[in-house]
mmCIF file of C-alpha atoms and ligand atoms in Angstrom:
data_model
loop_
_atom_site.group_PDB
_atom_site.id
_atom_site.type_symbol
_atom_site.label_atom_id
_atom_site.label_comp_id
_atom_site.label_asym_id
_atom_site.label_seq_id
_atom_site.Cartn_x
_atom_site.Cartn_y
_atom_site.Cartn_z
ATOM 1 C CA MET A 1 102.389 140.188 -48.272
ATOM 2 C CA GLU A 2 101.991 136.508 -47.807
ATOM 3 C CA ARG A 3 99.598 134.550 -47.307
ATOM 4 C CA PRO A 4 99.046 132.454 -44.117
ATOM 5 C CA ARG A 5 99.695 129.026 -44.669
ATOM 6 C CA ALA A 6 96.343 126.893 -44.670
ATOM 7 C CA ARG A 7 95.703 124.670 -42.162
ATOM 8 C CA VAL A 8 95.393 121.600 -43.184
ATOM 9 C CA ALA A 9 93.509 118.480 -40.685
ATOM 10 C CA ILE A 10 93.119 114.496 -42.379
ATOM 11 C CA VAL A 11 90.239 111.970 -41.936
ATOM 12 C CA GLY A 12 91.894 108.497 -41.640
ATOM 13 C CA ALA A 13 95.764 109.376 -41.805
ATOM 14 C CA THR A 14 96.426 106.099 -40.844
ATOM 15 C CA GLY A 15 95.421 104.541 -44.141
ATOM 16 C CA TYR A 16 98.019 102.888 -47.209
ATOM 17 C CA THR A 17 96.288 107.340 -48.351
ATOM 18 C CA GLY A 18 96.482 108.972 -45.511
ATOM 19 C CA ALA A 19 100.546 107.885 -45.193
ATOM 20 C CA GLU A 20 100.347 108.978 -48.781
ATOM 21 C CA LEU A 21 98.773 112.477 -48.364
ATOM 22 C CA LEU A 22 100.919 113.053 -45.105
ATOM 23 C CA ARG A 23 104.436 112.631 -47.103
ATOM 24 C CA LEU A 24 102.539 115.213 -49.451
ATOM 25 C CA LEU A 25 101.833 117.375 -47.859
ATOM 26 C CA LEU A 26 104.426 118.094 -44.867
ATOM 27 C CA GLN A 27 106.791 119.188 -48.039
ATOM 28 C CA HIS A 28 103.591 121.165 -49.633
ATOM 29 C CA PRO A 29 105.041 125.077 -49.203
ATOM 30 C CA SER A 30 101.996 126.700 -48.330
ATOM 31 C CA VAL A 31 99.917 124.878 -45.808
ATOM 32 C CA THR A 32 100.794 123.107 -42.294
ATOM 33 C CA VAL A 33 99.027 119.600 -41.314
ATOM 34 C CA THR A 34 98.187 120.596 -37.696
ATOM 35 C CA ALA A 35 94.978 117.220 -37.297
ATOM 36 C CA LEU A 36 95.347 113.963 -37.299
ATOM 37 C CA TYR A 37 92.846 111.489 -37.240
ATOM 38 C CA ALA A 38 91.417 107.985 -37.370
ATOM 39 C CA ARG A 39 89.611 105.228 -35.768
ATOM 40 C CA GLU A 40 91.385 102.892 -34.544
ATOM 41 C CA LYS A 41 95.251 103.331 -34.200
ATOM 42 C CA LEU A 42 95.208 106.200 -32.353
ATOM 43 C CA THR A 43 98.494 107.080 -30.783
ATOM 44 C CA PRO A 44 100.005 110.063 -29.073
ATOM 45 C CA ARG A 45 102.315 109.858 -32.100
ATOM 46 C CA VAL A 46 102.311 109.187 -35.504
ATOM 47 C CA SER A 47 105.263 107.393 -35.947
ATOM 48 C CA THR A 48 104.354 104.923 -34.016
ATOM 49 C CA VAL A 49 101.133 103.554 -37.019
ATOM 50 C CA LEU A 50 103.457 105.650 -39.693
ATOM 51 C CA PRO A 51 107.295 104.533 -38.624
ATOM 52 C CA ALA A 52 109.021 105.855 -42.094
ATOM 53 C CA LEU A 53 107.201 109.091 -40.480
ATOM 54 C CA THR A 54 109.366 109.565 -37.609
ATOM 55 C CA GLY A 55 111.633 112.295 -37.231
ATOM 56 C CA LEU A 56 109.838 114.533 -39.750
ATOM 57 C CA CYS A 57 105.543 114.829 -37.779
ATOM 58 C CA ASP A 58 104.997 114.736 -34.110
ATOM 59 C CA LEU A 59 101.064 114.129 -34.522
ATOM 60 C CA PRO A 60 99.590 112.485 -32.282
ATOM 61 C CA ILE A 61 96.213 110.590 -33.945
ATOM 62 C CA GLU A 62 93.202 111.581 -32.118
ATOM 63 C CA PRO A 63 89.423 110.477 -32.504
ATOM 64 C CA PHE A 64 87.858 111.900 -35.767
ATOM 65 C CA ASP A 65 85.619 114.672 -33.399
ATOM 66 C CA ALA A 66 84.198 117.153 -36.286
ATOM 67 C CA ASP A 67 84.357 120.253 -33.459
ATOM 68 C CA ASP A 68 87.928 119.837 -33.134
ATOM 69 C CA VAL A 69 88.611 119.892 -37.102
ATOM 70 C CA ALA A 70 86.936 122.902 -37.118
ATOM 71 C CA ARG A 71 89.308 124.732 -34.779
ATOM 72 C CA ARG A 72 92.539 123.181 -35.691
ATOM 73 C CA ALA A 73 91.809 123.589 -39.610
ATOM 74 C CA ASP A 74 90.767 124.920 -42.833
ATOM 75 C CA VAL A 75 90.812 122.842 -45.283
ATOM 76 C CA ALA A 76 90.197 118.690 -44.705
ATOM 77 C CA PHE A 77 90.848 115.513 -47.070
ATOM 78 C CA CYS A 78 88.546 112.499 -45.369
ATOM 79 C CA ALA A 79 90.262 109.203 -46.567
ATOM 80 C CA LEU A 80 88.008 106.866 -45.303
ATOM 81 C CA PRO A 81 86.354 103.645 -46.310
ATOM 82 C CA HIS A 82 82.765 104.962 -48.471
ATOM 83 C CA GLY A 83 80.071 105.025 -46.292
ATOM 84 C CA ALA A 84 82.409 105.619 -43.147
ATOM 85 C CA SER A 85 82.806 109.386 -45.372
ATOM 86 C CA ILE A 86 79.164 111.188 -45.840
ATOM 87 C CA ALA A 87 78.215 111.578 -42.141
ATOM 88 C CA CYS A 88 82.474 112.341 -41.152
ATOM 89 C CA VAL A 89 82.175 115.575 -44.540
ATOM 90 C CA GLU A 90 78.801 116.439 -43.529
ATOM 91 C CA ALA A 91 79.686 117.546 -39.811
ATOM 92 C CA LEU A 92 82.838 120.050 -42.571
ATOM 93 C CA LEU A 93 81.088 120.885 -43.994
ATOM 94 C CA ALA A 94 78.307 122.520 -42.106
ATOM 95 C CA ARG A 95 81.388 123.938 -39.920
ATOM 96 C CA GLY A 96 82.300 125.983 -43.027
ATOM 97 C CA LEU A 97 85.208 123.493 -43.776
ATOM 98 C CA ARG A 98 86.424 123.052 -47.301
ATOM 99 C CA VAL A 99 86.285 119.355 -48.221
ATOM 100 C CA LEU A 100 87.851 117.184 -50.376
ATOM 101 C CA ASP A 101 86.800 113.333 -49.596
ATOM 102 C CA LEU A 102 88.989 110.412 -51.493
ATOM 103 C CA SER A 103 86.175 107.677 -50.775
ATOM 104 C CA ALA A 104 83.646 107.305 -53.317
ATOM 105 C CA ASP A 105 80.734 108.349 -51.374
ATOM 106 C CA PHE A 106 80.017 111.922 -53.622
ATOM 107 C CA ARG A 107 81.428 110.984 -56.861
ATOM 108 C CA LEU A 108 78.045 109.889 -58.973
ATOM 109 C CA ARG A 109 75.670 112.463 -59.234
ATOM 110 C CA ASP A 110 72.390 110.460 -58.946
ATOM 111 C CA ALA A 111 72.100 108.670 -56.021
ATOM 112 C CA SER A 112 70.550 106.202 -56.871
ATOM 113 C CA VAL A 113 73.179 104.322 -59.649
ATOM 114 C CA TYR A 114 74.848 105.597 -55.908
ATOM 115 C CA LYS A 115 72.499 102.873 -54.419
ATOM 116 C CA THR A 116 72.512 100.266 -56.780
ATOM 117 C CA TRP A 117 76.689 100.263 -57.225
ATOM 118 C CA TYR A 118 77.434 100.618 -53.795
ATOM 119 C CA GLY A 119 73.640 98.939 -51.546
ATOM 120 C CA ALA A 120 72.919 101.697 -49.357
ATOM 121 C CA GLU A 121 71.072 104.592 -49.994
ATOM 122 C CA HIS A 122 72.979 108.093 -50.153
ATOM 123 C CA ALA A 123 72.731 109.394 -46.810
ATOM 124 C CA ALA A 124 73.240 112.545 -47.766
ATOM 125 C CA PRO A 125 72.214 112.825 -51.520
ATOM 126 C CA ALA A 126 71.190 117.064 -51.578
ATOM 127 C CA ARG A 127 74.637 117.522 -50.710
ATOM 128 C CA LEU A 128 75.743 116.095 -54.220
ATOM 129 C CA PRO A 129 75.412 118.835 -56.573
ATOM 130 C CA GLU A 130 77.961 120.631 -54.614
ATOM 131 C CA ALA A 131 80.309 117.572 -54.897
ATOM 132 C CA VAL A 132 82.621 118.357 -57.898
ATOM 133 C CA TYR A 133 84.129 115.386 -59.339
ATOM 134 C CA GLY A 134 88.163 116.416 -58.689
ATOM 135 C CA LEU A 135 89.971 115.249 -61.833
ATOM 136 C CA PRO A 136 91.300 119.472 -62.547
ATOM 137 C CA GLU A 137 91.817 118.405 -66.477
ATOM 138 C CA LEU A 138 88.382 118.161 -67.034
ATOM 139 C CA HIS A 139 86.585 120.040 -64.111
ATOM 140 C CA ARG A 140 89.332 123.198 -63.824
ATOM 141 C CA GLU A 141 87.044 126.238 -62.509
ATOM 142 C CA LYS A 142 84.585 124.247 -61.387
ATOM 143 C CA ILE A 143 87.747 122.571 -58.173
ATOM 144 C CA ARG A 144 88.411 126.475 -57.986
ATOM 145 C CA ALA A 145 85.254 127.276 -56.795
ATOM 146 C CA THR A 146 83.833 124.998 -54.125
ATOM 147 C CA ARG A 147 83.971 123.600 -50.782
ATOM 148 C CA LEU A 148 83.406 119.788 -51.361
ATOM 149 C CA VAL A 149 86.096 117.894 -53.972
ATOM 150 C CA ALA A 150 84.745 113.584 -54.563
ATOM 151 C CA VAL A 151 88.502 113.277 -55.178
ATOM 152 C CA PRO A 152 87.612 110.378 -58.466
ATOM 153 C CA GLY A 153 89.083 106.733 -58.705
ATOM 154 C CA CYS A 154 91.810 105.538 -59.671
ATOM 155 C CA TYR A 155 91.102 103.592 -62.273
ATOM 156 C CA PRO A 156 88.758 105.754 -63.417
ATOM 157 C CA THR A 157 92.187 108.984 -63.833
ATOM 158 C CA ALA A 158 94.416 105.716 -65.939
ATOM 159 C CA SER A 159 91.262 104.746 -67.895
ATOM 160 C CA THR A 160 89.742 108.182 -68.786
ATOM 161 C CA LEU A 161 92.604 110.317 -69.066
ATOM 162 C CA PRO A 162 93.872 109.184 -72.885
ATOM 163 C CA LEU A 163 90.107 108.996 -73.803
ATOM 164 C CA LEU A 164 89.273 112.840 -72.609
ATOM 165 C CA PRO A 165 90.289 114.537 -76.323
ATOM 166 C CA LEU A 166 89.802 112.149 -79.285
ATOM 167 C CA LEU A 167 86.156 112.096 -77.033
ATOM 168 C CA ALA A 168 86.364 115.508 -77.381
ATOM 169 C CA ALA A 169 87.791 116.104 -81.168
ATOM 170 C CA GLY A 170 85.680 113.139 -81.889
ATOM 171 C CA MET A 171 88.254 110.833 -83.388
ATOM 172 C CA VAL A 172 86.577 108.378 -81.668
ATOM 173 C CA ARG A 173 83.533 106.573 -81.364
ATOM 174 C CA PRO A 174 82.212 106.117 -78.076
ATOM 175 C CA GLU A 175 79.783 103.192 -78.269
ATOM 176 C CA ARG A 176 81.868 99.662 -77.767
ATOM 177 C CA ILE A 177 84.839 101.049 -75.405
ATOM 178 C CA VAL A 178 86.048 98.605 -73.900
ATOM 179 C CA ILE A 179 88.935 99.044 -70.739
ATOM 180 C CA HIS A 180 90.953 96.523 -69.133
ATOM 181 C CA ALA A 181 93.717 97.510 -66.102
ATOM 182 C CA LEU A 182 96.271 96.065 -64.504
ATOM 183 C CA SER A 183 96.111 97.769 -60.483
ATOM 184 C CA GLY A 184 99.352 97.239 -57.398
ATOM 185 C CA VAL A 185 97.972 95.736 -54.626
ATOM 186 C CA SER A 186 97.946 99.003 -52.547
ATOM 187 C CA GLY A 187 94.640 100.379 -54.041
ATOM 188 C CA ALA A 188 92.951 97.271 -52.211
ATOM 189 C CA GLY A 189 94.182 99.809 -48.945
ATOM 190 C CA ARG A 190 95.855 98.118 -45.527
ATOM 191 C CA THR A 191 93.500 96.078 -43.599
ATOM 192 C CA PRO A 192 95.098 92.654 -44.428
ATOM 193 C CA ALA A 193 92.263 89.979 -46.354
ATOM 194 C CA PRO A 194 93.290 86.537 -47.286
ATOM 195 C CA SER A 195 92.451 88.175 -51.420
ATOM 196 C CA THR A 196 95.564 90.511 -50.876
ATOM 197 C CA HIS A 197 97.997 88.827 -49.244
ATOM 198 C CA PHE A 198 102.040 88.474 -50.546
ATOM 199 C CA PRO A 199 101.779 84.741 -51.264
ATOM 200 C CA GLU A 200 98.243 85.021 -53.258
ATOM 201 C CA THR A 201 99.565 88.484 -54.880
ATOM 202 C CA GLY A 202 102.967 88.195 -55.239
ATOM 203 C CA GLU A 203 103.777 86.196 -58.777
ATOM 204 C CA GLY A 204 100.375 85.965 -60.422
ATOM 205 C CA ALA A 205 98.131 87.503 -61.372
ATOM 206 C CA ARG A 206 94.205 87.797 -61.636
ATOM 207 C CA ASN A 207 90.813 89.595 -63.503
ATOM 208 C CA TYR A 208 88.262 90.100 -60.619
ATOM 209 C CA LYS A 209 84.908 91.755 -61.325
ATOM 210 C CA VAL A 210 84.811 91.220 -64.525
ATOM 211 C CA ALA A 211 81.227 91.748 -67.825
ATOM 212 C CA GLY A 212 80.404 94.923 -64.968
ATOM 213 C CA THR A 213 80.147 93.934 -61.545
ATOM 214 C CA HIS A 214 83.562 97.014 -60.859
ATOM 215 C CA ARG A 215 82.039 99.778 -58.534
ATOM 216 C CA HIS A 216 83.840 102.407 -61.760
ATOM 217 C CA THR A 217 82.691 101.126 -63.706
ATOM 218 C CA PRO A 218 79.800 103.850 -63.371
ATOM 219 C CA GLU A 219 81.584 106.400 -62.378
ATOM 220 C CA ILE A 220 83.784 105.818 -65.578
ATOM 221 C CA GLU A 221 80.218 105.475 -67.093
ATOM 222 C CA GLN A 222 79.326 109.251 -65.888
ATOM 223 C CA VAL A 223 83.123 110.864 -67.381
ATOM 224 C CA LEU A 224 82.840 110.217 -70.313
ATOM 225 C CA GLY A 225 79.641 111.529 -70.352
ATOM 226 C CA ASP A 226 80.391 113.971 -69.552
ATOM 227 C CA VAL A 227 83.093 114.989 -72.266
ATOM 228 C CA ILE A 228 80.756 113.845 -74.755
ATOM 229 C CA GLY A 229 76.626 114.126 -73.465
ATOM 230 C CA ALA A 230 76.182 111.624 -72.644
ATOM 231 C CA ALA A 231 77.030 108.665 -70.633
ATOM 232 C CA PRO A 232 77.802 105.516 -72.751
ATOM 233 C CA THR A 233 78.110 101.899 -71.803
ATOM 234 C CA VAL A 234 81.861 100.406 -71.793
ATOM 235 C CA THR A 235 82.630 97.212 -70.846
ATOM 236 C CA PHE A 236 85.192 96.638 -67.769
ATOM 237 C CA THR A 237 87.866 94.837 -66.756
ATOM 238 C CA PRO A 238 90.348 95.145 -63.296
ATOM 239 C CA THR A 239 93.298 92.493 -63.296
ATOM 240 C CA LEU A 240 95.246 92.650 -59.912
ATOM 241 C CA ALA A 241 99.025 93.002 -60.990
ATOM 242 C CA PRO A 242 102.219 90.978 -58.868
ATOM 243 C CA MET A 243 103.420 95.308 -57.561
ATOM 244 C CA THR A 244 102.114 97.221 -54.844
ATOM 245 C CA ARG A 245 101.515 100.901 -57.037
ATOM 246 C CA GLY A 246 100.881 101.782 -60.493
ATOM 247 C CA ILE A 247 97.443 101.295 -62.523
ATOM 248 C CA LEU A 248 98.037 100.626 -66.502
ATOM 249 C CA SER A 249 94.302 100.714 -67.901
ATOM 250 C CA THR A 250 94.353 100.171 -71.288
ATOM 251 C CA GLN A 251 90.897 101.648 -74.060
ATOM 252 C CA TYR A 252 89.855 100.497 -76.422
ATOM 253 C CA ALA A 253 88.583 102.939 -79.237
ATOM 254 C CA ASP A 254 86.694 102.556 -82.478
ATOM 255 C CA LEU A 255 88.255 104.800 -84.792
ATOM 256 C CA ALA A 256 85.126 107.342 -86.246
ATOM 257 C CA ARG A 257 86.662 107.387 -89.735
ATOM 258 C CA GLU A 258 89.572 105.899 -91.401
ATOM 259 C CA GLY A 259 92.440 108.090 -91.692
ATOM 260 C CA VAL A 260 93.261 109.311 -88.025
ATOM 261 C CA THR A 261 96.511 108.817 -87.509
ATOM 262 C CA VAL A 262 98.522 108.544 -84.039
ATOM 263 C CA GLU A 263 100.307 111.717 -84.623
ATOM 264 C CA ALA A 264 96.258 113.458 -85.366
ATOM 265 C CA MET A 265 95.723 111.725 -81.496
ATOM 266 C CA VAL A 266 99.861 113.171 -79.972
ATOM 267 C CA ALA A 267 98.883 116.903 -80.910
ATOM 268 C CA GLU A 268 95.415 116.841 -80.266
ATOM 269 C CA ALA A 269 96.264 115.238 -77.028
ATOM 270 C CA ARG A 270 98.646 117.738 -76.771
ATOM 271 C CA ARG A 271 96.578 120.405 -76.941
ATOM 272 C CA TYR A 272 93.336 119.030 -74.782
ATOM 273 C CA PHE A 273 96.472 118.844 -71.795
ATOM 274 C CA ALA A 274 99.123 121.673 -72.219
ATOM 275 C CA GLY A 275 98.513 124.217 -68.826
ATOM 276 C CA SER A 276 97.735 119.780 -67.524
ATOM 277 C CA PRO A 277 101.195 120.176 -64.924
ATOM 278 C CA SER A 278 100.330 116.671 -64.513
ATOM 279 C CA VAL A 279 99.359 114.536 -67.722
ATOM 280 C CA ALA A 280 102.699 114.203 -70.290
ATOM 281 C CA VAL A 281 101.628 112.708 -73.650
ATOM 282 C CA LEU A 282 103.901 109.963 -75.135
ATOM 283 C CA ASP A 283 105.639 110.457 -78.118
ATOM 284 C CA PRO A 284 104.487 107.729 -81.502
ATOM 285 C CA GLY A 285 106.009 104.970 -81.029
ATOM 286 C CA VAL A 286 106.260 104.839 -76.799
ATOM 287 C CA LEU A 287 104.473 103.272 -74.929
ATOM 288 C CA PRO A 288 103.963 104.093 -71.420
ATOM 289 C CA ASP A 289 105.804 102.227 -68.204
ATOM 290 C CA THR A 290 103.917 102.190 -63.947
ATOM 291 C CA LEU A 291 107.923 102.282 -62.949
ATOM 292 C CA TRP A 292 107.871 105.939 -65.058
ATOM 293 C CA VAL A 293 105.125 107.465 -62.969
ATOM 294 C CA ARG A 294 104.961 105.499 -59.530
ATOM 295 C CA GLY A 295 105.838 107.795 -56.521
ATOM 296 C CA SER A 296 104.246 110.539 -58.741
ATOM 297 C CA ASN A 297 100.870 113.097 -59.228
ATOM 298 C CA ARG A 298 101.713 112.736 -63.002
ATOM 299 C CA ALA A 299 99.296 110.829 -65.742
ATOM 300 C CA MET A 300 101.177 109.549 -69.148
ATOM 301 C CA VAL A 301 99.177 108.815 -72.158
ATOM 302 C CA GLY A 302 100.386 107.136 -75.009
ATOM 303 C CA TYR A 303 98.192 105.939 -77.572
ATOM 304 C CA ALA A 304 98.343 103.411 -81.126
ATOM 305 C CA VAL A 305 96.296 102.552 -83.797
ATOM 306 C CA ASP A 306 95.381 99.174 -84.670
ATOM 307 C CA ALA A 307 94.785 99.429 -88.551
ATOM 308 C CA ARG A 308 93.390 96.899 -89.658
ATOM 309 C CA ALA A 309 90.690 96.282 -86.915
ATOM 310 C CA GLY A 310 90.286 100.093 -87.493
ATOM 311 C CA ARG A 311 90.152 100.896 -83.557
ATOM 312 C CA VAL A 312 92.676 102.977 -81.124
ATOM 313 C CA VAL A 313 94.978 101.896 -78.084
ATOM 314 C CA ALA A 314 95.078 104.832 -75.414
ATOM 315 C CA MET A 315 96.940 104.378 -72.110
ATOM 316 C CA GLY A 316 97.064 105.945 -69.206
ATOM 317 C CA VAL A 317 99.974 104.571 -66.794
ATOM 318 C CA ILE A 318 99.879 106.848 -63.042
ATOM 319 C CA ASP A 319 100.862 105.525 -59.214
ATOM 320 C CA ASN A 320 96.886 104.742 -57.448
ATOM 321 C CA LEU A 321 98.359 106.489 -54.749
ATOM 322 C CA VAL A 322 99.452 110.002 -56.280
ATOM 323 C CA LYS A 323 96.942 110.547 -59.454
ATOM 324 C CA GLY A 324 94.919 108.096 -58.244
ATOM 325 C CA ALA A 325 93.755 109.621 -55.161
ATOM 326 C CA SER A 326 95.643 111.932 -52.852
ATOM 327 C CA GLY A 327 98.564 113.697 -55.042
ATOM 328 C CA GLN A 328 95.357 114.117 -56.818
ATOM 329 C CA ALA A 329 93.419 115.165 -54.015
ATOM 330 C CA VAL A 330 96.493 117.625 -53.277
ATOM 331 C CA GLN A 331 96.419 119.481 -57.352
ATOM 332 C CA CYS A 332 92.457 119.987 -56.445
ATOM 333 C CA MET A 333 93.345 122.025 -53.106
ATOM 334 C CA ASN A 334 95.793 123.770 -54.766
ATOM 335 C CA LEU A 335 93.205 125.435 -56.891
ATOM 336 C CA MET A 336 91.116 125.666 -53.996
ATOM 337 C CA LEU A 337 93.239 127.345 -51.705
ATOM 338 C CA GLY A 338 93.659 129.508 -55.424
ATOM 339 C CA GLU A 339 97.940 128.680 -55.600
ATOM 340 C CA ASP A 340 99.400 126.851 -58.543
ATOM 341 C CA GLU A 341 97.593 124.147 -59.118
ATOM 342 C CA GLY A 342 101.429 121.479 -59.363
ATOM 343 C CA GLU A 343 102.380 123.344 -56.070
ATOM 344 C CA GLY A 344 104.409 120.322 -54.595
ATOM 345 C CA LEU A 345 103.688 117.973 -57.020
ATOM 346 C CA ARG A 346 106.373 118.807 -59.438
ATOM 347 C CA GLY A 347 108.417 115.972 -58.954
ATOM 348 C CA ALA A 348 109.373 113.193 -61.126
ATOM 349 C CA GLY A 349 108.334 109.414 -60.527
ATOM 350 C CA MET A 350 111.145 107.589 -58.423
ATOM 351 C CA PHE A 351 112.610 104.870 -61.682
ATOM 352 C CA PRO A 352 112.887 101.650 -60.817
HETATM 353 N N1 NAP B 1 94.485 102.561 -52.045
HETATM 354 C C1 NAP B 1 94.228 103.305 -52.681
HETATM 355 O O1 NAP B 1 94.410 103.640 -53.655
HETATM 356 C C2 NAP B 1 92.607 104.531 -53.759
HETATM 357 C C3 NAP B 1 92.506 105.179 -54.110
HETATM 358 C C4 NAP B 1 91.457 105.589 -54.496
HETATM 359 C C5 NAP B 1 90.640 105.998 -53.833
HETATM 360 N N2 NAP B 1 90.844 105.440 -52.576
HETATM 361 C C6 NAP B 1 89.533 105.648 -51.455
HETATM 362 O O2 NAP B 1 90.113 106.209 -50.543
HETATM 363 C C7 NAP B 1 89.488 105.766 -49.251
HETATM 364 C C8 NAP B 1 90.963 105.312 -48.495
HETATM 365 O O3 NAP B 1 91.441 104.038 -49.111
HETATM 366 P P1 NAP B 1 93.000 103.240 -47.928
HETATM 367 O O4 NAP B 1 93.560 103.009 -48.842
HETATM 368 O O5 NAP B 1 94.054 104.456 -47.577
HETATM 369 O O6 NAP B 1 92.412 103.253 -47.273
HETATM 370 P P2 NAP B 1 93.014 102.071 -45.429
HETATM 371 O O7 NAP B 1 94.373 101.382 -46.164
HETATM 372 O O8 NAP B 1 91.793 101.233 -45.205
HETATM 373 O O9 NAP B 1 92.296 103.046 -44.212
HETATM 374 C C9 NAP B 1 91.318 103.309 -43.613
HETATM 375 C C10 NAP B 1 91.123 105.163 -43.438
HETATM 376 O O10 NAP B 1 90.205 105.449 -42.787
HETATM 377 C C11 NAP B 1 89.727 105.178 -41.124
HETATM 378 N N3 NAP B 1 88.658 103.947 -40.926
HETATM 379 C C12 NAP B 1 88.962 103.037 -41.788
HETATM 380 N N4 NAP B 1 86.801 102.420 -41.634
HETATM 381 C C13 NAP B 1 87.047 103.942 -40.948
HETATM 382 C C14 NAP B 1 85.386 104.286 -40.149
HETATM 383 N N5 NAP B 1 84.704 103.031 -40.080
HETATM 384 N N6 NAP B 1 84.815 105.108 -39.744
HETATM 385 C C15 NAP B 1 85.892 106.049 -39.668
HETATM 386 N N7 NAP B 1 87.355 105.901 -40.188
HETATM 387 C C16 NAP B 1 88.050 104.637 -40.467
HETATM 388 C C17 NAP B 1 91.717 103.678 -40.665
HETATM 389 O O11 NAP B 1 91.673 104.031 -39.530
HETATM 390 P P3 NAP B 1 92.431 102.578 -38.716
HETATM 391 O O12 NAP B 1 92.975 102.605 -38.842
HETATM 392 O O13 NAP B 1 92.222 103.972 -37.452
HETATM 393 O O14 NAP B 1 90.711 102.139 -38.242
HETATM 394 C C18 NAP B 1 92.157 104.392 -42.019
HETATM 395 O O15 NAP B 1 92.839 105.342 -41.436
HETATM 396 C C19 NAP B 1 88.220 105.086 -49.691
HETATM 397 O O16 NAP B 1 87.609 104.668 -49.953
HETATM 398 C C20 NAP B 1 89.022 103.771 -50.498
HETATM 399 O O17 NAP B 1 87.990 103.751 -51.502
HETATM 400 C C21 NAP B 1 91.534 104.585 -52.303
#
């Protein structure tokens, strides 16, 4: 007998990740989107604020009301700014929903680390032990069993996936990892700001929040710590690049011993990601390009060895709005619902 389709709501449906969730979920074979919520952009028809959905979805955008969500949905995605998400997630969990939170509010397990990096006491620290970090390639079984997924950040996804197999196999040392990642401007969300205005981003590139000040730094360290047992300290430099979507992350780590080859790393990564529908490991000599994953839930990882320096150059590309946010959230939802992990997410990127 066919399973009934799960009813899905999106809170924060008018933003970039909300729009991407809608694009993916409207094509998903085993769910129905039943309700959309936002704060200010309320409208009788979603296509007023997301014209790309004209003719595809006629739902209204309504003010968030947890009781209303509970009546109309089994699963809720919260695509809200950090800080604003906590009360929403709390209210939905209390009403028995399964929740996937795209903000950073439930990603860091330690409330004091959250306070240090996000500048406020966590409003629901008792929930933190319940939240599972939604990187399926690392926590697949825990995601299947939880009611609350903290969907990873875009930089942490692109920056940790290539390192996971190498650290797990002891091929590289965790002590002096350096990460440099380029992001497209949609990573900053839909609200216009001078720093993301086209004339000030269209033809230039700039670093920001360097030298251990970007909020994704402790998240990256937490993920790597899950593999090696204790969180390492990393140097992370983000760069705003003149593209709409995409992250290219390059990680440098000392080889654990002489003679570790690219071929061995690629073979190890292929073993590690066997059965992961969203990660492709590139052949030695192939360097990943954000254009190969644009619009898809795929991550591509590649490796090179700098034998002179005794370091690996590991590389990962994702679309920040898909594998870096909404697609990864849908991947986790599939696991929570007992569906095939890649359901609704199998398409290739839009090249070029
Ligand atoms: N953009 C990315 O690449 C990316 C990647 C990974 C994770 N994330 C995370 O995902 C979340 C959403 O990001 P986004 O880029 O989609 O943001 P966005 O484009 O700015 O959209 C934010 C959404 O939240 C609603 N909202 C804003 N402030 C609110 C408040 N105080 N209370 C309730 N609702 C509020 C907005 O509704 P109105 O339009 O009605 O104000 C809008 O629907 C953020 O936490 C972000 O850090 C983003």
